[in-house]
mmCIF file of C-alpha atoms in Angstrom:
data_model
loop_
_atom_site.group_PDB
_atom_site.id
_atom_site.type_symbol
_atom_site.label_atom_id
_atom_site.label_comp_id
_atom_site.label_asym_id
_atom_site.label_seq_id
_atom_site.Cartn_x
_atom_site.Cartn_y
_atom_site.Cartn_z
ATOM 1 C CA UNK A 1 -15.634 -18.407 4.700
ATOM 2 C CA UNK A 2 -12.092 -19.483 4.470
ATOM 3 C CA UNK A 3 -9.439 -16.897 3.087
ATOM 4 C CA UNK A 4 -5.929 -16.625 2.483
ATOM 5 C CA UNK A 5 -3.703 -13.766 1.826
ATOM 6 C CA UNK A 6 -0.626 -14.100 0.464
ATOM 7 C CA UNK A 7 2.530 -12.002 -0.533
ATOM 8 C CA UNK A 8 5.864 -13.059 -2.060
ATOM 9 C CA UNK A 9 8.069 -10.253 -0.217
ATOM 10 C CA UNK A 10 8.654 -10.376 3.571
ATOM 11 C CA UNK A 11 5.414 -9.211 5.522
ATOM 12 C CA UNK A 12 7.144 -7.599 8.801
ATOM 13 C CA UNK A 13 8.222 -4.480 6.653
ATOM 14 C CA UNK A 14 5.977 -1.309 7.240
ATOM 15 C CA UNK A 15 5.399 -0.478 3.416
ATOM 16 C CA UNK A 16 2.006 -0.412 1.940
ATOM 17 C CA UNK A 17 1.242 -3.792 0.916
ATOM 18 C CA UNK A 18 1.955 -4.863 4.300
ATOM 19 C CA UNK A 19 -0.162 -2.082 5.956
ATOM 20 C CA UNK A 20 -2.987 -3.276 3.571
ATOM 21 C CA UNK A 21 -2.669 -6.948 4.612
ATOM 22 C CA UNK A 22 -2.850 -6.354 7.912
ATOM 23 C CA UNK A 23 -5.988 -4.199 7.495
ATOM 24 C CA UNK A 24 -7.493 -6.528 4.975
ATOM 25 C CA UNK A 25 -6.853 -9.686 7.363
ATOM 26 C CA UNK A 26 -8.068 -7.884 10.551
ATOM 27 C CA UNK A 27 -11.540 -6.796 8.598
ATOM 28 C CA UNK A 28 -12.053 -10.312 7.325
ATOM 29 C CA UNK A 29 -11.869 -11.719 10.975
ATOM 30 C CA UNK A 30 -14.002 -9.347 12.350
ATOM 31 C CA UNK A 31 -16.430 -10.349 9.694
ATOM 32 C CA UNK A 32 -16.319 -13.587 11.304
ATOM 33 C CA UNK A 33 -14.044 -15.715 8.516
ATOM 34 C CA UNK A 34 -11.038 -17.903 9.190
ATOM 35 C CA UNK A 35 -8.202 -15.960 7.738
ATOM 36 C CA UNK A 36 -4.334 -17.436 6.972
ATOM 37 C CA UNK A 37 -1.538 -14.848 5.685
ATOM 38 C CA UNK A 38 1.288 -17.092 4.005
ATOM 39 C CA UNK A 39 4.086 -14.883 3.186
ATOM 40 C CA UNK A 40 7.907 -15.701 1.257
ATOM 41 C CA UNK A 41 9.484 -14.487 4.827
ATOM 42 C CA UNK A 42 8.762 -13.540 8.159
ATOM 43 C CA UNK A 43 11.578 -12.623 10.478
ATOM 44 C CA UNK A 44 9.515 -12.185 13.484
ATOM 45 C CA UNK A 45 6.711 -11.860 15.303
ATOM 46 C CA UNK A 46 8.287 -9.093 17.419
ATOM 47 C CA UNK A 47 9.917 -7.006 14.667
ATOM 48 C CA UNK A 48 6.207 -7.426 12.788
ATOM 49 C CA UNK A 49 4.354 -5.915 15.877
ATOM 50 C CA UNK A 50 6.508 -3.450 16.438
ATOM 51 C CA UNK A 51 6.966 -1.996 12.557
ATOM 52 C CA UNK A 52 2.877 -2.849 11.731
ATOM 53 C CA UNK A 53 1.355 -2.722 15.417
ATOM 54 C CA UNK A 54 -1.830 -4.575 14.185
ATOM 55 C CA UNK A 55 -4.375 -4.414 16.571
ATOM 56 C CA UNK A 56 -5.295 -8.320 16.741
ATOM 57 C CA UNK A 57 -3.418 -11.685 16.724
ATOM 58 C CA UNK A 58 -2.934 -12.488 12.991
ATOM 59 C CA UNK A 59 -2.411 -16.058 11.623
ATOM 60 C CA UNK A 60 0.907 -15.786 9.700
ATOM 61 C CA UNK A 61 2.722 -18.632 7.799
ATOM 62 C CA UNK A 62 6.179 -17.420 6.961
ATOM 63 C CA UNK A 63 7.781 -19.960 4.579
ATOM 64 C CA UNK A 64 11.507 -18.709 5.649
ATOM 65 C CA UNK A 65 13.011 -16.472 8.060
ATOM 66 C CA UNK A 66 15.179 -14.547 5.549
ATOM 67 C CA UNK A 67 14.061 -13.661 1.607
ATOM 68 C CA UNK A 68 14.338 -16.384 -0.426
ATOM 69 C CA UNK A 69 15.466 -16.713 -4.113
ATOM 70 C CA UNK A 70 16.587 -19.154 -6.642
ATOM 71 C CA UNK A 71 15.732 -22.863 -6.172
ATOM 72 C CA UNK A 72 15.032 -22.533 -2.623
ATOM 73 C CA UNK A 73 12.239 -19.855 -3.612
ATOM 74 C CA UNK A 74 10.680 -22.546 -5.875
ATOM 75 C CA UNK A 75 10.408 -25.364 -3.083
ATOM 76 C CA UNK A 76 9.356 -22.957 -0.521
ATOM 77 C CA UNK A 77 6.369 -21.853 -2.456
ATOM 78 C CA UNK A 78 5.624 -25.542 -3.961
ATOM 79 C CA UNK A 79 5.154 -26.421 0.078
ATOM 80 C CA UNK A 80 3.159 -23.029 0.304
ATOM 81 C CA UNK A 81 0.894 -24.721 -2.222
ATOM 82 C CA UNK A 82 0.324 -27.707 -0.190
ATOM 83 C CA UNK A 83 -0.298 -25.525 2.990
ATOM 84 C CA UNK A 84 -2.945 -23.500 1.500
ATOM 85 C CA UNK A 85 -4.966 -26.210 -0.241
ATOM 86 C CA UNK A 86 -5.151 -28.439 3.308
ATOM 87 C CA UNK A 87 -6.652 -25.095 4.762
ATOM 88 C CA UNK A 88 -9.584 -25.812 1.678
ATOM 89 C CA UNK A 89 -10.026 -21.735 1.375
ATOM 90 C CA UNK A 90 -12.916 -20.259 -0.450
ATOM 91 C CA UNK A 91 -11.059 -17.309 -1.369
ATOM 92 C CA UNK A 92 -7.027 -16.740 -2.238
ATOM 93 C CA UNK A 93 -6.170 -13.075 -2.475
ATOM 94 C CA UNK A 94 -2.427 -12.679 -4.217
ATOM 95 C CA UNK A 95 -0.523 -9.280 -3.687
ATOM 96 C CA UNK A 96 1.366 -10.163 -6.453
ATOM 97 C CA UNK A 97 2.565 -13.378 -5.586
ATOM 98 C CA UNK A 98 3.231 -16.624 -7.695
ATOM 99 C CA UNK A 99 0.129 -17.652 -9.577
ATOM 100 C CA UNK A 100 -0.080 -21.298 -7.517
ATOM 101 C CA UNK A 101 -2.795 -23.587 -8.833
ATOM 102 C CA UNK A 102 -5.293 -23.657 -5.605
ATOM 103 C CA UNK A 103 -8.809 -24.281 -4.384
ATOM 104 C CA UNK A 104 -11.325 -21.487 -4.244
ATOM 105 C CA UNK A 105 -11.533 -18.269 -5.805
ATOM 106 C CA UNK A 106 -8.279 -16.816 -6.871
ATOM 107 C CA UNK A 107 -7.574 -13.074 -6.962
ATOM 108 C CA UNK A 108 -4.726 -11.334 -7.846
ATOM 109 C CA UNK A 109 -3.775 -7.785 -6.830
ATOM 110 C CA UNK A 110 -1.663 -5.350 -8.971
ATOM 111 C CA UNK A 111 0.080 -2.767 -6.425
ATOM 112 C CA UNK A 112 2.380 -1.251 -8.700
ATOM 113 C CA UNK A 113 3.907 -1.633 -12.067
ATOM 114 C CA UNK A 114 7.295 -0.096 -11.606
ATOM 115 C CA UNK A 115 8.946 -3.626 -12.275
ATOM 116 C CA UNK A 116 7.915 -3.341 -15.728
ATOM 117 C CA UNK A 117 10.961 -0.870 -16.173
ATOM 118 C CA UNK A 118 14.501 -1.945 -16.819
ATOM 119 C CA UNK A 119 16.318 -4.643 -18.348
ATOM 120 C CA UNK A 120 13.948 -7.296 -17.141
ATOM 121 C CA UNK A 121 10.866 -5.417 -18.107
ATOM 122 C CA UNK A 122 9.813 -8.225 -21.066
ATOM 123 C CA UNK A 123 10.535 -10.762 -18.530
ATOM 124 C CA UNK A 124 8.188 -9.288 -15.453
ATOM 125 C CA UNK A 125 5.583 -8.434 -18.067
ATOM 126 C CA UNK A 126 5.435 -11.724 -19.103
ATOM 127 C CA UNK A 127 5.332 -13.001 -15.774
ATOM 128 C CA UNK A 128 2.653 -10.894 -15.063
ATOM 129 C CA UNK A 129 0.228 -12.102 -17.955
ATOM 130 C CA UNK A 130 0.809 -15.537 -16.979
ATOM 131 C CA UNK A 131 -0.192 -14.255 -13.439
ATOM 132 C CA UNK A 132 -3.461 -12.596 -14.613
ATOM 133 C CA UNK A 133 -4.327 -15.816 -16.625
ATOM 134 C CA UNK A 134 -4.348 -18.003 -13.777
ATOM 135 C CA UNK A 135 -6.267 -16.455 -11.352
ATOM 136 C CA UNK A 136 -10.168 -15.725 -11.453
ATOM 137 C CA UNK A 137 -9.941 -11.713 -11.037
ATOM 138 C CA UNK A 138 -7.486 -9.120 -11.577
ATOM 139 C CA UNK A 139 -7.953 -6.270 -9.434
ATOM 140 C CA UNK A 140 -5.927 -3.228 -9.863
ATOM 141 C CA UNK A 141 -5.828 -0.669 -6.636
ATOM 142 C CA UNK A 142 -6.043 2.337 -8.615
ATOM 143 C CA UNK A 143 -7.623 3.913 -11.129
ATOM 144 C CA UNK A 144 -4.439 4.817 -13.186
ATOM 145 C CA UNK A 145 -2.836 0.838 -12.578
ATOM 146 C CA UNK A 146 -6.447 -0.126 -13.803
ATOM 147 C CA UNK A 147 -5.938 2.098 -17.014
ATOM 148 C CA UNK A 148 -2.583 1.214 -17.778
ATOM 149 C CA UNK A 149 -2.830 -2.151 -17.217
ATOM 150 C CA UNK A 150 -5.360 -2.440 -20.387
ATOM 151 C CA UNK A 151 -2.655 -0.611 -22.293
ATOM 152 C CA UNK A 152 0.365 -2.816 -20.852
ATOM 153 C CA UNK A 153 -1.063 -6.033 -21.092
ATOM 154 C CA UNK A 154 -3.239 -5.989 -23.842
ATOM 155 C CA UNK A 155 -6.211 -6.971 -21.752
ATOM 156 C CA UNK A 156 -9.909 -5.832 -22.164
ATOM 157 C CA UNK A 157 -10.609 -3.165 -19.408
ATOM 158 C CA UNK A 158 -13.736 -4.954 -18.036
ATOM 159 C CA UNK A 159 -11.345 -7.995 -17.185
ATOM 160 C CA UNK A 160 -9.520 -5.711 -14.595
ATOM 161 C CA UNK A 161 -11.418 -4.976 -11.710
ATOM 162 C CA UNK A 162 -10.605 -1.827 -9.087
ATOM 163 C CA UNK A 163 -10.927 -2.170 -5.633
ATOM 164 C CA UNK A 164 -8.929 0.365 -3.523
ATOM 165 C CA UNK A 165 -6.282 -0.680 -0.465
ATOM 166 C CA UNK A 166 -7.491 -0.091 2.810
ATOM 167 C CA UNK A 167 -6.384 0.729 6.161
ATOM 168 C CA UNK A 168 -7.589 0.206 9.642
ATOM 169 C CA UNK A 169 -9.527 3.204 10.571
ATOM 170 C CA UNK A 170 -10.055 2.537 14.100
ATOM 171 C CA UNK A 171 -6.141 2.455 14.279
ATOM 172 C CA UNK A 172 -5.972 5.950 14.001
ATOM 173 C CA UNK A 173 -7.028 9.281 15.871
ATOM 174 C CA UNK A 174 -8.412 12.381 14.100
ATOM 175 C CA UNK A 175 -7.438 15.433 16.177
ATOM 176 C CA UNK A 176 -8.769 19.218 15.963
ATOM 177 C CA UNK A 177 -6.721 22.084 14.708
ATOM 178 C CA UNK A 178 -5.947 23.305 18.209
ATOM 179 C CA UNK A 179 -4.219 20.294 19.087
ATOM 180 C CA UNK A 180 -1.976 19.976 15.864
ATOM 181 C CA UNK A 181 1.561 21.339 16.211
ATOM 182 C CA UNK A 182 3.005 23.559 13.717
ATOM 183 C CA UNK A 183 4.868 20.439 12.265
ATOM 184 C CA UNK A 184 5.561 18.451 8.730
ATOM 185 C CA UNK A 185 5.558 14.802 8.393
ATOM 186 C CA UNK A 186 7.363 12.846 5.962
ATOM 187 C CA UNK A 187 7.238 9.113 5.898
ATOM 188 C CA UNK A 188 9.577 7.140 4.548
ATOM 189 C CA UNK A 189 13.026 7.358 2.959
ATOM 190 C CA UNK A 190 12.982 5.008 -0.023
ATOM 191 C CA UNK A 191 14.547 6.795 -2.965
ATOM 192 C CA UNK A 192 10.751 6.877 -4.753
ATOM 193 C CA UNK A 193 9.429 8.645 -1.826
ATOM 194 C CA UNK A 194 12.074 11.111 -2.304
ATOM 195 C CA UNK A 195 12.726 12.665 1.238
ATOM 196 C CA UNK A 196 15.416 15.054 0.203
ATOM 197 C CA UNK A 197 12.591 17.215 -1.593
ATOM 198 C CA UNK A 198 10.599 17.443 1.546
ATOM 199 C CA UNK A 199 13.647 18.227 3.572
ATOM 200 C CA UNK A 200 14.865 21.167 0.848
ATOM 201 C CA UNK A 201 11.430 22.514 0.804
ATOM 202 C CA UNK A 202 11.627 22.956 4.729
ATOM 203 C CA UNK A 203 14.903 24.692 4.292
ATOM 204 C CA UNK A 204 13.260 27.258 1.504
ATOM 205 C CA UNK A 205 10.460 27.375 4.031
ATOM 206 C CA UNK A 206 12.579 28.890 6.770
ATOM 207 C CA UNK A 207 10.479 28.773 9.341
ATOM 208 C CA UNK A 208 11.710 28.044 12.774
ATOM 209 C CA UNK A 209 8.210 27.937 14.198
ATOM 210 C CA UNK A 210 7.531 24.478 12.075
ATOM 211 C CA UNK A 211 9.229 21.231 13.131
ATOM 212 C CA UNK A 212 9.673 18.735 10.077
ATOM 213 C CA UNK A 213 9.460 14.610 11.235
ATOM 214 C CA UNK A 214 11.194 12.103 9.109
ATOM 215 C CA UNK A 215 10.338 8.434 9.532
ATOM 216 C CA UNK A 216 12.227 5.594 7.739
ATOM 217 C CA UNK A 217 15.718 4.361 7.903
ATOM 218 C CA UNK A 218 18.331 7.362 7.796
ATOM 219 C CA UNK A 219 19.979 7.246 4.413
ATOM 220 C CA UNK A 220 23.092 9.372 3.089
ATOM 221 C CA UNK A 221 20.870 11.311 0.935
ATOM 222 C CA UNK A 222 18.994 12.261 4.104
ATOM 223 C CA UNK A 223 21.827 13.013 6.070
ATOM 224 C CA UNK A 224 23.244 15.375 3.109
ATOM 225 C CA UNK A 225 19.898 17.266 2.687
ATOM 226 C CA UNK A 226 19.597 17.842 6.468
ATOM 227 C CA UNK A 227 23.513 18.881 6.431
ATOM 228 C CA UNK A 228 22.749 21.524 3.618
ATOM 229 C CA UNK A 229 20.308 23.262 5.487
ATOM 230 C CA UNK A 230 20.544 26.669 7.783
ATOM 231 C CA UNK A 231 22.004 26.035 11.005
ATOM 232 C CA UNK A 232 18.564 27.430 12.852
ATOM 233 C CA UNK A 233 16.294 25.134 10.628
ATOM 234 C CA UNK A 234 18.573 22.350 10.870
ATOM 235 C CA UNK A 235 18.108 21.851 14.503
ATOM 236 C CA UNK A 236 14.028 21.398 13.588
ATOM 237 C CA UNK A 237 14.825 18.650 11.719
ATOM 238 C CA UNK A 238 13.763 15.219 13.866
ATOM 239 C CA UNK A 239 15.115 12.087 12.156
ATOM 240 C CA UNK A 240 13.087 9.209 13.741
ATOM 241 C CA UNK A 241 14.415 6.235 12.088
ATOM 242 C CA UNK A 242 12.315 3.138 11.761
ATOM 243 C CA UNK A 243 9.717 3.875 14.600
ATOM 244 C CA UNK A 244 6.921 1.710 15.349
ATOM 245 C CA UNK A 245 3.685 1.717 13.862
ATOM 246 C CA UNK A 246 1.900 2.770 16.639
ATOM 247 C CA UNK A 247 4.285 6.063 16.497
ATOM 248 C CA UNK A 248 4.008 6.592 12.867
ATOM 249 C CA UNK A 249 0.022 6.613 13.452
ATOM 250 C CA UNK A 250 0.124 9.267 15.959
ATOM 251 C CA UNK A 251 2.556 11.603 14.204
ATOM 252 C CA UNK A 252 -0.022 11.515 11.617
ATOM 253 C CA UNK A 253 -2.458 12.663 13.846
ATOM 254 C CA UNK A 254 -0.757 15.424 15.398
ATOM 255 C CA UNK A 255 1.177 17.171 12.468
ATOM 256 C CA UNK A 256 -0.553 20.100 10.677
ATOM 257 C CA UNK A 257 0.505 18.577 7.144
ATOM 258 C CA UNK A 258 2.037 15.457 5.344
ATOM 259 C CA UNK A 259 4.671 15.760 2.756
ATOM 260 C CA UNK A 260 4.451 13.220 -0.299
ATOM 261 C CA UNK A 261 6.548 14.680 -3.113
ATOM 262 C CA UNK A 262 6.536 10.713 -4.231
ATOM 263 C CA UNK A 263 7.873 9.681 -7.930
ATOM 264 C CA UNK A 264 6.052 6.885 -9.302
ATOM 265 C CA UNK A 265 5.951 5.723 -12.756
ATOM 266 C CA UNK A 266 2.417 5.058 -12.539
ATOM 267 C CA UNK A 267 0.370 6.779 -9.673
ATOM 268 C CA UNK A 268 -0.238 4.017 -6.868
ATOM 269 C CA UNK A 269 -2.556 4.051 -4.011
ATOM 270 C CA UNK A 270 0.379 4.707 -1.124
ATOM 271 C CA UNK A 271 -0.813 3.418 1.979
ATOM 272 C CA UNK A 272 1.352 6.321 3.957
ATOM 273 C CA UNK A 273 -1.136 8.672 1.992
ATOM 274 C CA UNK A 274 -4.123 7.076 3.501
ATOM 275 C CA UNK A 275 -2.797 6.952 7.015
ATOM 276 C CA UNK A 276 -2.725 11.032 6.408
ATOM 277 C CA UNK A 277 -6.177 10.764 5.020
ATOM 278 C CA UNK A 278 -7.462 8.669 8.076
ATOM 279 C CA UNK A 279 -6.128 10.894 10.576
ATOM 280 C CA UNK A 280 -7.665 14.156 8.698
ATOM 281 C CA UNK A 281 -4.441 15.583 7.943
ATOM 282 C CA UNK A 282 -3.615 17.899 4.671
ATOM 283 C CA UNK A 283 -1.579 16.594 2.108
ATOM 284 C CA UNK A 284 0.726 18.481 -0.155
ATOM 285 C CA UNK A 285 1.898 15.843 -2.912
ATOM 286 C CA UNK A 286 3.345 15.400 -6.160
ATOM 287 C CA UNK A 287 0.821 14.982 -9.147
ATOM 288 C CA UNK A 288 2.488 10.969 -9.435
ATOM 289 C CA UNK A 289 0.045 9.939 -6.206
ATOM 290 C CA UNK A 290 -3.033 8.805 -7.613
ATOM 291 C CA UNK A 291 -5.772 11.178 -7.765
ATOM 292 C CA UNK A 292 -7.887 8.251 -5.979
ATOM 293 C CA UNK A 293 -6.203 9.132 -2.572
ATOM 294 C CA UNK A 294 -4.919 12.995 -3.458
ATOM 295 C CA UNK A 295 -7.792 15.113 -4.742
ATOM 296 C CA UNK A 296 -6.397 18.411 -5.310
ATOM 297 C CA UNK A 297 -8.421 21.614 -3.128
ATOM 298 C CA UNK A 298 -10.500 18.533 -1.410
ATOM 299 C CA UNK A 299 -8.146 16.473 0.983
ATOM 300 C CA UNK A 300 -4.931 18.233 -0.246
ATOM 301 C CA UNK A 301 -2.660 20.337 -2.411
ATOM 302 C CA UNK A 302 -0.871 19.225 -5.601
ATOM 303 C CA UNK A 303 2.607 20.856 -5.967
ATOM 304 C CA UNK A 304 5.859 19.537 -7.752
ATOM 305 C CA UNK A 305 8.987 18.539 -5.555
ATOM 306 C CA UNK A 306 10.785 21.535 -6.385
ATOM 307 C CA UNK A 307 11.897 23.602 -3.203
ATOM 308 C CA UNK A 308 10.465 26.990 -3.848
ATOM 309 C CA UNK A 309 6.926 25.926 -5.444
ATOM 310 C CA UNK A 310 6.771 23.146 -2.343
ATOM 311 C CA UNK A 311 7.701 25.163 0.602
ATOM 312 C CA UNK A 312 5.329 27.871 -0.781
ATOM 313 C CA UNK A 313 2.216 24.928 -0.429
ATOM 314 C CA UNK A 314 3.387 24.010 2.495
ATOM 315 C CA UNK A 315 3.103 27.517 4.312
ATOM 316 C CA UNK A 316 -0.117 27.953 3.151
ATOM 317 C CA UNK A 317 -1.485 24.784 4.482
ATOM 318 C CA UNK A 318 0.379 25.739 7.661
ATOM 319 C CA UNK A 319 -0.693 29.221 7.605
ATOM 320 C CA UNK A 320 -4.200 29.281 6.607
ATOM 321 C CA UNK A 321 -6.675 27.878 9.116
ATOM 322 C CA UNK A 322 -9.765 27.911 6.849
ATOM 323 C CA UNK A 323 -7.590 26.322 4.015
ATOM 324 C CA UNK A 324 -6.823 23.648 6.729
ATOM 325 C CA UNK A 325 -9.985 23.400 8.258
ATOM 326 C CA UNK A 326 -11.305 22.349 4.554
ATOM 327 C CA UNK A 327 -8.729 20.095 3.357
ATOM 328 C CA UNK A 328 -9.134 18.399 6.952
ATOM 329 C CA UNK A 329 -12.912 17.642 6.163
ATOM 330 C CA UNK A 330 -12.423 16.667 2.762
ATOM 331 C CA UNK A 331 -9.623 14.167 4.098
ATOM 332 C CA UNK A 332 -12.116 13.183 6.817
ATOM 333 C CA UNK A 333 -14.697 12.103 3.770
ATOM 334 C CA UNK A 334 -12.555 10.706 1.454
ATOM 335 C CA UNK A 335 -11.330 8.020 4.102
ATOM 336 C CA UNK A 336 -14.687 6.240 3.774
ATOM 337 C CA UNK A 337 -13.590 4.918 0.304
ATOM 338 C CA UNK A 338 -10.329 2.975 2.027
ATOM 339 C CA UNK A 339 -12.179 1.973 5.221
ATOM 340 C CA UNK A 340 -11.358 -1.819 5.880
ATOM 341 C CA UNK A 341 -14.658 -3.243 6.593
ATOM 342 C CA UNK A 342 -15.915 -1.985 3.361
ATOM 343 C CA UNK A 343 -12.855 -2.987 1.122
ATOM 344 C CA UNK A 344 -12.732 -6.507 2.558
ATOM 345 C CA UNK A 345 -16.650 -6.968 1.679
ATOM 346 C CA UNK A 346 -15.764 -6.138 -1.915
ATOM 347 C CA UNK A 347 -13.157 -8.900 -2.033
ATOM 348 C CA UNK A 348 -16.104 -11.181 -0.336
ATOM 349 C CA UNK A 349 -18.308 -10.512 -3.047
ATOM 350 C CA UNK A 350 -16.017 -11.998 -5.277
ATOM 351 C CA UNK A 351 -16.469 -15.502 -4.015
ATOM 352 C CA UNK A 352 -20.024 -15.082 -3.573
ATOM 353 C CA UNK A 353 -22.432 -12.858 -5.449
ATOM 354 C CA UNK A 354 -21.489 -11.303 -8.564
ATOM 355 C CA UNK A 355 -23.436 -7.711 -7.859
ATOM 356 C CA UNK A 356 -20.840 -5.819 -5.617
ATOM 357 C CA UNK A 357 -22.712 -3.626 -2.729
ATOM 358 C CA UNK A 358 -21.308 -0.580 -1.345
ATOM 359 C CA UNK A 359 -19.304 0.940 -4.124
ATOM 360 C CA UNK A 360 -19.406 4.483 -5.402
ATOM 361 C CA UNK A 361 -20.817 3.086 -8.832
ATOM 362 C CA UNK A 362 -21.884 0.064 -10.843
ATOM 363 C CA UNK A 363 -19.341 -2.035 -11.983
ATOM 364 C CA UNK A 364 -19.052 -5.142 -14.464
ATOM 365 C CA UNK A 365 -17.278 -8.467 -12.471
ATOM 366 C CA UNK A 366 -15.821 -10.270 -15.451
ATOM 367 C CA UNK A 367 -17.114 -13.717 -15.751
ATOM 368 C CA UNK A 368 -14.922 -15.972 -13.522
ATOM 369 C CA UNK A 369 -12.524 -18.640 -15.265
ATOM 370 C CA UNK A 370 -13.068 -22.164 -14.575
ATOM 371 C CA UNK A 371 -11.292 -23.635 -11.730
ATOM 372 C CA UNK A 372 -9.802 -26.614 -14.055
ATOM 373 C CA UNK A 373 -8.533 -24.053 -16.434
ATOM 374 C CA UNK A 374 -6.563 -22.550 -13.494
ATOM 375 C CA UNK A 375 -5.062 -25.641 -11.893
ATOM 376 C CA UNK A 376 -3.637 -26.896 -15.172
ATOM 377 C CA UNK A 377 -0.424 -24.885 -14.736
ATOM 378 C CA UNK A 378 2.584 -27.323 -15.359
ATOM 379 C CA UNK A 379 5.236 -27.713 -12.832
ATOM 380 C CA UNK A 380 8.110 -26.597 -15.032
ATOM 381 C CA UNK A 381 6.008 -23.719 -15.779
ATOM 382 C CA UNK A 382 5.333 -22.815 -12.030
ATOM 383 C CA UNK A 383 9.072 -23.238 -11.121
ATOM 384 C CA UNK A 384 10.422 -21.169 -14.175
ATOM 385 C CA UNK A 385 7.849 -18.308 -12.741
ATOM 386 C CA UNK A 386 8.839 -18.541 -9.013
ATOM 387 C CA UNK A 387 12.162 -18.678 -10.019
ATOM 388 C CA UNK A 388 12.146 -15.726 -12.619
ATOM 389 C CA UNK A 389 9.767 -13.456 -9.928
ATOM 390 C CA UNK A 390 12.469 -14.161 -7.288
ATOM 391 C CA UNK A 391 15.078 -12.602 -9.186
ATOM 392 C CA UNK A 392 13.107 -9.320 -9.801
#
């Protein structure tokens, strides 16, 4: 089977969608399929290799070396339409990309709904609704997104499938308690990841035997949060910056707990949370993480991001060996839901049979929309969608 994965944003940044695309593409290649990745921007393979650390060589077509907007974005994606159709795909999987009229079965994945907020919310909702109607299947990556899409777009519930994001399990080690450092990992410093909450909780924990690792750009809020810590504790914080994907994976397997005081409008499946799950590392996270990835008392503990409350929860996971072993075992069980091979087969079934195999429960697959209807996208409409999407 010929498969195309697309993304409008750059691929060479280590965010959750990039981690998902890499894992899914590798799994499909290893299942014997031909894969092509088409993205709006791709700065360099060296940067991609360093930050994402894929196991295999992936065929990537970048429409530009830098992010595009306006007319340049329209021209690039019209060019992409020709590139993709010449590949003659059987299956096209968009990660919220432009709804191009393409050959094969077209799947649109919704990874989050953050852009429905703000001044351009109505425009983004219209674009999303149009893209939903121009594909064969709509997939939500979490239960909460599936439920919210039904409310937000007014679509029937059986028109939206739920297939989780995935990770490449082969890339992660799962170490036992004896080889773990008394340390906490906070992965990512984007505002919605609220790194200052973890740093504040680390200060409230006030335990010189514990180290805190923080990955991601060292932003001003991160620096200020570290500066506010007491001197003996301040020296136990390690700011790693934008380190390699391999280093982040290794850290997940070596620390005793991963902290995720994440703030989402609608809970999503964070790939960094799934990385912790893949290494058997217990999670301390906010209630804004999807219940698909954080089950309270099973693979982690839910704690709201107030310093004292979060510190108390971190202390329990750091100090209670029995609790740690139970949560780690829960993580090792849960990671099977996000295995790339398993998730890849669910997508492949959309281009073949309508009866999914290997899922936790039966799920109704919506009737496939006709290819004729999908291809009938007037060029001015397509240009408007691309241009508006580039502004958001």
